[in-house]
């Protein structure tokens, strides 16, 4: 009896904490004003960094997407940093560039594959624009995304802006459609979000010149954003910056993404402290809860499930009913996505014992 009670309490903790956080963020933070001095007239120079490895089938579309942005073309520079593609990726970029002389495109060709992080850090050395945006070859930005993102940077307190994500083919009129986007935007209104999306990560170049960026295995996207927030700047997910991504290699990719989140929550804060750039702000509150949700909460679910299974096998009716209910609820989409995400986090934690996936296959 004691055993099943503990199992059920664990399950209650697992579900109630994120639910309470969601409700709190939605009612307390989301309705808030941004408390950022925007300017729709601010038009800084922007460098877009696109790391590539074997992207021949998509890179031209990516360049076209950038070319069609609603932003002064002479203020855009693109750096494609290609790591040892065995297909024609760099040739395609060079040919496209010759056909589009009105936009500046540089190609850096690395003879050996060293991973995305090393590539973007290398490209960063050549940036002299006010804003640097990291992106992926398979990301597609809505035409107003860059213009909308840049307006937040008119306020010197803003250090990073990431986008709301949608999958290709799906529609979001406003980005609150998905649970995760809502939380990220709500956190951003309060201060900053610790989770940033690689397909669109804009940063203020001057800041990263001063404080650097976290460079350890697995430290791209979210770690960059969190690090900038720890330095005291706002690192936000904006609700009017929408980016679409193509889904490739889904389960493996989700575990890799979960792994990036774990690495972020394990390392970035200490890294910021070691680098002596850490400033205490209200971001700390968000960090603590998100850190708990990523590093601890998934394991509480696993423990609860294991305990309930053991109890059910030894004849506990309540445990059997609970486990059955847990399975029967799976057709409900939010619940299913949640449970899967917990599994990805647990699998990622296990995978983290032997790899950080610095290099991955699609
Ligand atoms: N230069 C270079 N070198 N680029 C690479 C390498 C490499 O070794 N490996 C991958 N890339 C490029 C890809 O060509 C693509 O443009 C981008 O990095 C992202 O790689 P994907 O293969 O599309 O991976 P993803 O969809 O899972 O990416 C997401 O997760 C990554 C971390 O796991 C995004 O959020 C990425 O931004 C993030 O880095
Ligand atoms: Mn991708």
mmCIF file of N, CA and C in Angstrom, residues 17-110:
data_model
loop_
_atom_site.group_PDB
_atom_site.id
_atom_site.type_symbol
_atom_site.label_atom_id
_atom_site.label_comp_id
_atom_site.label_asym_id
_atom_site.label_seq_id
_atom_site.Cartn_x
_atom_site.Cartn_y
_atom_site.Cartn_z
ATOM 1 N N UNK A 17 3.613 19.804 -11.347
ATOM 2 C CA UNK A 17 4.560 20.926 -11.388
ATOM 3 C C UNK A 17 4.590 21.611 -12.765
ATOM 4 N N UNK A 18 4.780 20.854 -13.857
ATOM 5 C CA UNK A 18 4.754 21.545 -15.158
ATOM 6 C C UNK A 18 3.400 22.176 -15.476
ATOM 7 N N UNK A 19 2.326 21.524 -15.032
ATOM 8 C CA UNK A 19 0.999 22.072 -15.305
ATOM 9 C C UNK A 19 0.810 23.401 -14.573
ATOM 10 N N UNK A 20 1.256 23.417 -13.322
ATOM 11 C CA UNK A 20 1.137 24.646 -12.535
ATOM 12 C C UNK A 20 1.995 25.747 -13.172
ATOM 13 N N UNK A 21 3.185 25.358 -13.626
ATOM 14 C CA UNK A 21 4.089 26.337 -14.247
ATOM 15 C C UNK A 21 3.466 26.901 -15.527
ATOM 16 N N UNK A 22 2.889 26.008 -16.316
ATOM 17 C CA UNK A 22 2.237 26.420 -17.563
ATOM 18 C C UNK A 22 1.125 27.437 -17.263
ATOM 19 N N UNK A 23 0.280 27.104 -16.282
ATOM 20 C CA UNK A 23 -0.842 27.997 -15.962
ATOM 21 C C UNK A 23 -0.317 29.338 -15.456
ATOM 22 N N UNK A 24 0.718 29.260 -14.638
ATOM 23 C CA UNK A 24 1.288 30.490 -14.086
ATOM 24 C C UNK A 24 1.873 31.355 -15.199
ATOM 25 N N UNK A 25 2.666 30.730 -16.065
ATOM 26 C CA UNK A 25 3.301 31.477 -17.159
ATOM 27 C C UNK A 25 2.233 32.084 -18.069
ATOM 28 N N UNK A 26 1.187 31.327 -18.317
ATOM 29 C CA UNK A 26 0.143 31.784 -19.231
ATOM 30 C C UNK A 26 -0.657 32.967 -18.656
ATOM 31 N N UNK A 27 -0.936 32.889 -17.360
ATOM 32 C CA UNK A 27 -1.778 33.957 -16.799
ATOM 33 C C UNK A 27 -0.955 35.131 -16.274
ATOM 34 N N UNK A 28 0.237 34.859 -15.738
ATOM 35 C CA UNK A 28 1.010 35.940 -15.115
ATOM 36 C C UNK A 28 1.991 36.622 -16.074
ATOM 37 N N UNK A 29 2.620 35.838 -16.930
ATOM 38 C CA UNK A 29 3.685 36.410 -17.760
ATOM 39 C C UNK A 29 3.236 36.737 -19.180
ATOM 40 N N UNK A 30 2.517 35.811 -19.789
ATOM 41 C CA UNK A 30 2.168 35.994 -21.200
ATOM 42 C C UNK A 30 1.437 37.310 -21.495
ATOM 43 N N UNK A 31 0.477 37.725 -20.630
ATOM 44 C CA UNK A 31 -0.225 38.969 -20.936
ATOM 45 C C UNK A 31 0.621 40.230 -20.741
ATOM 46 N N UNK A 32 1.777 40.096 -20.097
ATOM 47 C CA UNK A 32 2.638 41.259 -19.833
ATOM 48 C C UNK A 32 3.090 41.954 -21.115
ATOM 49 N N UNK A 33 3.432 43.229 -20.984
ATOM 50 C CA UNK A 33 4.059 43.930 -22.113
ATOM 51 C C UNK A 33 5.520 43.478 -22.165
ATOM 52 N N UNK A 34 6.181 43.682 -23.293
ATOM 53 C CA UNK A 34 7.547 43.187 -23.442
ATOM 54 C C UNK A 34 8.569 43.937 -22.592
ATOM 55 N N UNK A 35 8.238 45.181 -22.279
ATOM 56 C CA UNK A 35 9.202 46.006 -21.561
ATOM 57 C C UNK A 35 10.526 46.110 -22.327
ATOM 58 N N UNK A 36 10.373 46.285 -23.628
ATOM 59 C CA UNK A 36 11.527 46.439 -24.521
ATOM 60 C C UNK A 36 11.223 47.652 -25.397
ATOM 61 N N UNK A 37 12.235 48.493 -25.598
ATOM 62 C CA UNK A 37 12.003 49.664 -26.469
ATOM 63 C C UNK A 37 12.262 49.281 -27.922
ATOM 64 N N UNK A 38 11.210 48.894 -28.647
ATOM 65 C CA UNK A 38 11.374 48.467 -30.043
ATOM 66 C C UNK A 38 11.574 49.669 -30.931
ATOM 67 N N UNK A 39 12.117 49.398 -32.120
ATOM 68 C CA UNK A 39 12.014 50.415 -33.147
ATOM 69 C C UNK A 39 11.813 49.720 -34.481
ATOM 70 N N UNK A 40 10.723 50.052 -35.128
ATOM 71 C CA UNK A 40 10.450 49.447 -36.437
ATOM 72 C C UNK A 40 11.337 50.033 -37.522
ATOM 73 N N UNK A 41 12.068 51.100 -37.153
ATOM 74 C CA UNK A 41 12.927 51.739 -38.159
ATOM 75 C C UNK A 41 14.367 51.233 -38.102
ATOM 76 N N UNK A 42 14.694 50.527 -37.053
ATOM 77 C CA UNK A 42 16.065 50.058 -36.868
ATOM 78 C C UNK A 42 16.425 49.037 -37.959
ATOM 79 N N UNK A 43 17.431 49.357 -38.769
ATOM 80 C CA UNK A 43 17.827 48.457 -39.872
ATOM 81 C C UNK A 43 19.334 48.211 -39.850
ATOM 82 N N UNK A 44 19.824 47.459 -38.885
ATOM 83 C CA UNK A 44 21.267 47.211 -38.802
ATOM 84 C C UNK A 44 21.736 46.241 -39.884
ATOM 85 N N UNK A 45 23.055 46.164 -40.030
ATOM 86 C CA UNK A 45 23.620 45.152 -40.932
ATOM 87 C C UNK A 45 23.516 43.784 -40.243
ATOM 88 N N UNK A 46 23.180 42.784 -41.047
ATOM 89 C CA UNK A 46 22.952 41.457 -40.485
ATOM 90 C C UNK A 46 23.801 40.425 -41.231
ATOM 91 N N UNK A 47 24.494 39.569 -40.483
ATOM 92 C CA UNK A 47 25.181 38.438 -41.130
ATOM 93 C C UNK A 47 24.459 37.155 -40.763
ATOM 94 N N UNK A 48 24.109 36.392 -41.779
ATOM 95 C CA UNK A 48 23.398 35.127 -41.552
ATOM 96 C C UNK A 48 24.389 33.985 -41.772
ATOM 97 N N UNK A 49 24.605 33.186 -40.746
ATOM 98 C CA UNK A 49 25.569 32.076 -40.854
ATOM 99 C C UNK A 49 24.819 30.760 -41.086
ATOM 100 N N UNK A 50 25.127 30.122 -42.207
ATOM 101 C CA UNK A 50 24.492 28.837 -42.539
ATOM 102 C C UNK A 50 25.560 27.740 -42.576
ATOM 103 N N UNK A 51 25.639 26.899 -41.548
ATOM 104 C CA UNK A 51 26.582 25.787 -41.595
ATOM 105 C C UNK A 51 25.988 24.685 -42.468
ATOM 106 N N UNK A 52 26.824 24.030 -43.258
ATOM 107 C CA UNK A 52 26.278 22.953 -44.094
ATOM 108 C C UNK A 52 27.188 21.738 -44.116
ATOM 109 N N UNK A 53 26.558 20.611 -44.242
ATOM 110 C CA UNK A 53 27.272 19.376 -44.558
ATOM 111 C C UNK A 53 26.317 18.550 -45.415
ATOM 112 N N UNK A 54 26.670 18.356 -46.667
ATOM 113 C CA UNK A 54 25.826 17.616 -47.620
ATOM 114 C C UNK A 54 24.381 18.116 -47.673
ATOM 115 N N UNK A 55 24.223 19.348 -48.120
ATOM 116 C CA UNK A 55 22.881 19.932 -48.205
ATOM 117 C C UNK A 55 22.527 20.283 -49.654
ATOM 118 N N UNK A 56 23.117 19.544 -50.609
ATOM 119 C CA UNK A 56 22.929 19.882 -52.027
ATOM 120 C C UNK A 56 21.451 19.946 -52.432
ATOM 121 N N UNK A 57 20.622 19.101 -51.833
ATOM 122 C CA UNK A 57 19.228 19.084 -52.299
ATOM 123 C C UNK A 57 18.391 20.241 -51.747
ATOM 124 N N UNK A 58 18.920 20.998 -50.795
ATOM 125 C CA UNK A 58 18.071 22.021 -50.170
ATOM 126 C C UNK A 58 18.708 23.415 -50.146
ATOM 127 N N UNK A 59 20.043 23.483 -50.340
ATOM 128 C CA UNK A 59 20.741 24.743 -50.100
ATOM 129 C C UNK A 59 20.289 25.885 -51.018
ATOM 130 N N UNK A 60 19.925 25.546 -52.241
ATOM 131 C CA UNK A 60 19.501 26.610 -53.147
ATOM 132 C C UNK A 60 18.196 27.241 -52.657
ATOM 133 N N UNK A 61 17.297 26.380 -52.201
ATOM 134 C CA UNK A 61 16.017 26.865 -51.653
ATOM 135 C C UNK A 61 16.261 27.747 -50.428
ATOM 136 N N UNK A 62 17.269 27.353 -49.640
ATOM 137 C CA UNK A 62 17.586 28.124 -48.427
ATOM 138 C C UNK A 62 18.056 29.525 -48.811
ATOM 139 N N UNK A 63 18.927 29.582 -49.846
ATOM 140 C CA UNK A 63 19.451 30.879 -50.286
ATOM 141 C C UNK A 63 18.324 31.727 -50.876
ATOM 142 N N UNK A 64 17.432 31.096 -51.644
ATOM 143 C CA UNK A 64 16.287 31.821 -52.211
ATOM 144 C C UNK A 64 15.425 32.400 -51.098
ATOM 145 N N UNK A 65 15.239 31.611 -50.056
ATOM 146 C CA UNK A 65 14.420 32.054 -48.916
ATOM 147 C C UNK A 65 15.031 33.297 -48.259
ATOM 148 N N UNK A 66 16.355 33.298 -48.126
ATOM 149 C CA UNK A 66 17.040 34.457 -47.544
ATOM 150 C C UNK A 66 16.930 35.651 -48.507
ATOM 151 N N UNK A 67 17.098 35.355 -49.790
ATOM 152 C CA UNK A 67 17.054 36.398 -50.827
ATOM 153 C C UNK A 67 15.712 37.132 -50.839
ATOM 154 N N UNK A 68 14.655 36.394 -50.551
ATOM 155 C CA UNK A 68 13.320 36.997 -50.604
ATOM 156 C C UNK A 68 12.864 37.641 -49.296
ATOM 157 N N UNK A 69 13.751 37.727 -48.315
ATOM 158 C CA UNK A 69 13.358 38.348 -47.044
ATOM 159 C C UNK A 69 12.976 39.804 -47.260
ATOM 160 N N UNK A 70 12.027 40.243 -46.473
ATOM 161 C CA UNK A 70 11.623 41.629 -46.548
ATOM 162 C C UNK A 70 12.583 42.451 -45.670
ATOM 163 N N UNK A 71 13.779 42.665 -46.197
ATOM 164 C CA UNK A 71 14.833 43.383 -45.464
ATOM 165 C C UNK A 71 15.787 43.938 -46.517
ATOM 166 N N UNK A 72 16.322 45.154 -46.328
ATOM 167 C CA UNK A 72 17.211 45.713 -47.357
ATOM 168 C C UNK A 72 18.361 44.753 -47.689
ATOM 169 N N UNK A 73 18.417 44.349 -48.955
ATOM 170 C CA UNK A 73 19.367 43.310 -49.358
ATOM 171 C C UNK A 73 20.817 43.725 -49.147
ATOM 172 N N UNK A 74 21.070 45.033 -49.307
ATOM 173 C CA UNK A 74 22.459 45.486 -49.155
ATOM 174 C C UNK A 74 22.905 45.424 -47.695
ATOM 175 N N UNK A 75 21.952 45.202 -46.801
ATOM 176 C CA UNK A 75 22.333 45.104 -45.379
ATOM 177 C C UNK A 75 22.477 43.660 -44.931
ATOM 178 N N UNK A 76 22.315 42.744 -45.881
ATOM 179 C CA UNK A 76 22.434 41.329 -45.527
ATOM 180 C C UNK A 76 23.716 40.745 -46.093
ATOM 181 N N UNK A 77 24.385 39.949 -45.262
ATOM 182 C CA UNK A 77 25.534 39.183 -45.747
ATOM 183 C C UNK A 77 25.287 37.736 -45.305
ATOM 184 N N UNK A 78 25.593 36.801 -46.191
ATOM 185 C CA UNK A 78 25.397 35.393 -45.855
ATOM 186 C C UNK A 78 26.764 34.725 -45.824
ATOM 187 N N UNK A 79 27.023 33.954 -44.783
ATOM 188 C CA UNK A 79 28.244 33.144 -44.784
ATOM 189 C C UNK A 79 27.834 31.672 -44.726
ATOM 190 N N UNK A 80 28.143 30.951 -45.788
ATOM 191 C CA UNK A 80 27.888 29.510 -45.784
ATOM 192 C C UNK A 80 29.195 28.858 -45.391
ATOM 193 N N UNK A 81 29.171 28.081 -44.309
ATOM 194 C CA UNK A 81 30.408 27.425 -43.896
ATOM 195 C C UNK A 81 30.216 25.926 -44.037
ATOM 196 N N UNK A 82 30.874 25.411 -45.055
ATOM 197 C CA UNK A 82 30.656 24.022 -45.434
ATOM 198 C C UNK A 82 31.786 23.132 -44.931
ATOM 199 N N UNK A 83 31.390 22.056 -44.278
ATOM 200 C CA UNK A 83 32.370 21.096 -43.789
ATOM 201 C C UNK A 83 32.409 19.893 -44.705
ATOM 202 N N UNK A 84 33.424 19.828 -45.529
ATOM 203 C CA UNK A 84 33.743 18.614 -46.281
ATOM 204 C C UNK A 84 32.544 17.887 -46.886
ATOM 205 N N UNK A 85 31.639 18.624 -47.521
ATOM 206 C CA UNK A 85 30.511 17.936 -48.158
ATOM 207 C C UNK A 85 31.024 17.040 -49.269
ATOM 208 N N UNK A 86 30.431 15.854 -49.364
ATOM 209 C CA UNK A 86 30.836 14.973 -50.470
ATOM 210 C C UNK A 86 29.893 15.160 -51.659
ATOM 211 N N UNK A 87 28.859 15.975 -51.479
ATOM 212 C CA UNK A 87 27.993 16.311 -52.613
ATOM 213 C C UNK A 87 28.404 17.690 -53.154
ATOM 214 N N UNK A 88 27.548 18.325 -53.945
ATOM 215 C CA UNK A 88 27.960 19.566 -54.598
ATOM 216 C C UNK A 88 27.588 20.835 -53.811
ATOM 217 N N UNK A 89 27.323 20.732 -52.514
ATOM 218 C CA UNK A 89 26.831 21.891 -51.758
ATOM 219 C C UNK A 89 27.593 23.198 -52.049
ATOM 220 N N UNK A 90 28.935 23.235 -51.849
ATOM 221 C CA UNK A 90 29.611 24.525 -52.065
ATOM 222 C C UNK A 90 29.550 25.005 -53.512
ATOM 223 N N UNK A 91 29.572 24.065 -54.469
ATOM 224 C CA UNK A 91 29.485 24.469 -55.886
ATOM 225 C C UNK A 91 28.139 25.131 -56.164
ATOM 226 N N UNK A 92 27.095 24.550 -55.606
ATOM 227 C CA UNK A 92 25.756 25.112 -55.825
ATOM 228 C C UNK A 92 25.693 26.535 -55.253
ATOM 229 N N UNK A 93 26.283 26.707 -54.074
ATOM 230 C CA UNK A 93 26.269 28.035 -53.451
ATOM 231 C C UNK A 93 27.040 29.027 -54.329
ATOM 232 N N UNK A 94 28.198 28.606 -54.814
ATOM 233 C CA UNK A 94 29.012 29.511 -55.634
ATOM 234 C C UNK A 94 28.303 29.883 -56.932
ATOM 235 N N UNK A 95 27.652 28.906 -57.541
ATOM 236 C CA UNK A 95 26.932 29.167 -58.789
ATOM 237 C C UNK A 95 25.767 30.136 -58.525
ATOM 238 N N UNK A 96 25.031 29.872 -57.460
ATOM 239 C CA UNK A 96 23.883 30.726 -57.101
ATOM 240 C C UNK A 96 24.366 32.158 -56.865
ATOM 241 N N UNK A 97 25.513 32.282 -56.199
ATOM 242 C CA UNK A 97 26.052 33.596 -55.869
ATOM 243 C C UNK A 97 26.400 34.390 -57.136
ATOM 244 N N UNK A 98 26.961 33.673 -58.126
ATOM 245 C CA UNK A 98 27.289 34.350 -59.391
ATOM 246 C C UNK A 98 26.025 34.864 -60.079
ATOM 247 N N UNK A 99 24.923 34.172 -59.868
ATOM 248 C CA UNK A 99 23.659 34.585 -60.500
ATOM 249 C C UNK A 99 22.902 35.654 -59.700
ATOM 250 N N UNK A 100 23.351 35.907 -58.466
ATOM 251 C CA UNK A 100 22.662 36.890 -57.604
ATOM 252 C C UNK A 100 23.680 37.853 -57.024
ATOM 253 N N UNK A 101 24.105 38.797 -57.885
ATOM 254 C CA UNK A 101 25.185 39.703 -57.476
ATOM 255 C C UNK A 101 24.733 40.751 -56.473
ATOM 256 N N UNK A 102 23.426 40.892 -56.305
ATOM 257 C CA UNK A 102 22.940 41.950 -55.410
ATOM 258 C C UNK A 102 22.843 41.523 -53.949
ATOM 259 N N UNK A 103 23.338 40.354 -53.625
ATOM 260 C CA UNK A 103 23.402 39.966 -52.209
ATOM 261 C C UNK A 103 24.785 39.384 -51.951
ATOM 262 N N UNK A 104 25.339 39.719 -50.780
ATOM 263 C CA UNK A 104 26.700 39.285 -50.500
ATOM 264 C C UNK A 104 26.686 37.877 -49.891
ATOM 265 N N UNK A 105 27.361 36.952 -50.552
ATOM 266 C CA UNK A 105 27.435 35.586 -50.017
ATOM 267 C C UNK A 105 28.895 35.142 -50.006
ATOM 268 N N UNK A 106 29.343 34.688 -48.855
ATOM 269 C CA UNK A 106 30.712 34.167 -48.748
ATOM 270 C C UNK A 106 30.621 32.675 -48.532
ATOM 271 N N UNK A 107 31.586 31.945 -49.047
ATOM 272 C CA UNK A 107 31.607 30.505 -48.767
ATOM 273 C C UNK A 107 32.931 30.169 -48.095
ATOM 274 N N UNK A 108 32.837 29.498 -46.969
ATOM 275 C CA UNK A 108 34.060 29.008 -46.320
ATOM 276 C C UNK A 108 34.041 27.496 -46.509
ATOM 277 N N UNK A 109 35.142 26.942 -47.027
ATOM 278 C CA UNK A 109 35.162 25.489 -47.242
ATOM 279 C C UNK A 109 36.158 24.854 -46.291
ATOM 280 N N UNK A 110 35.650 24.014 -45.422
ATOM 281 C CA UNK A 110 36.519 23.310 -44.483
ATOM 282 C C UNK A 110 36.841 21.929 -45.043
#
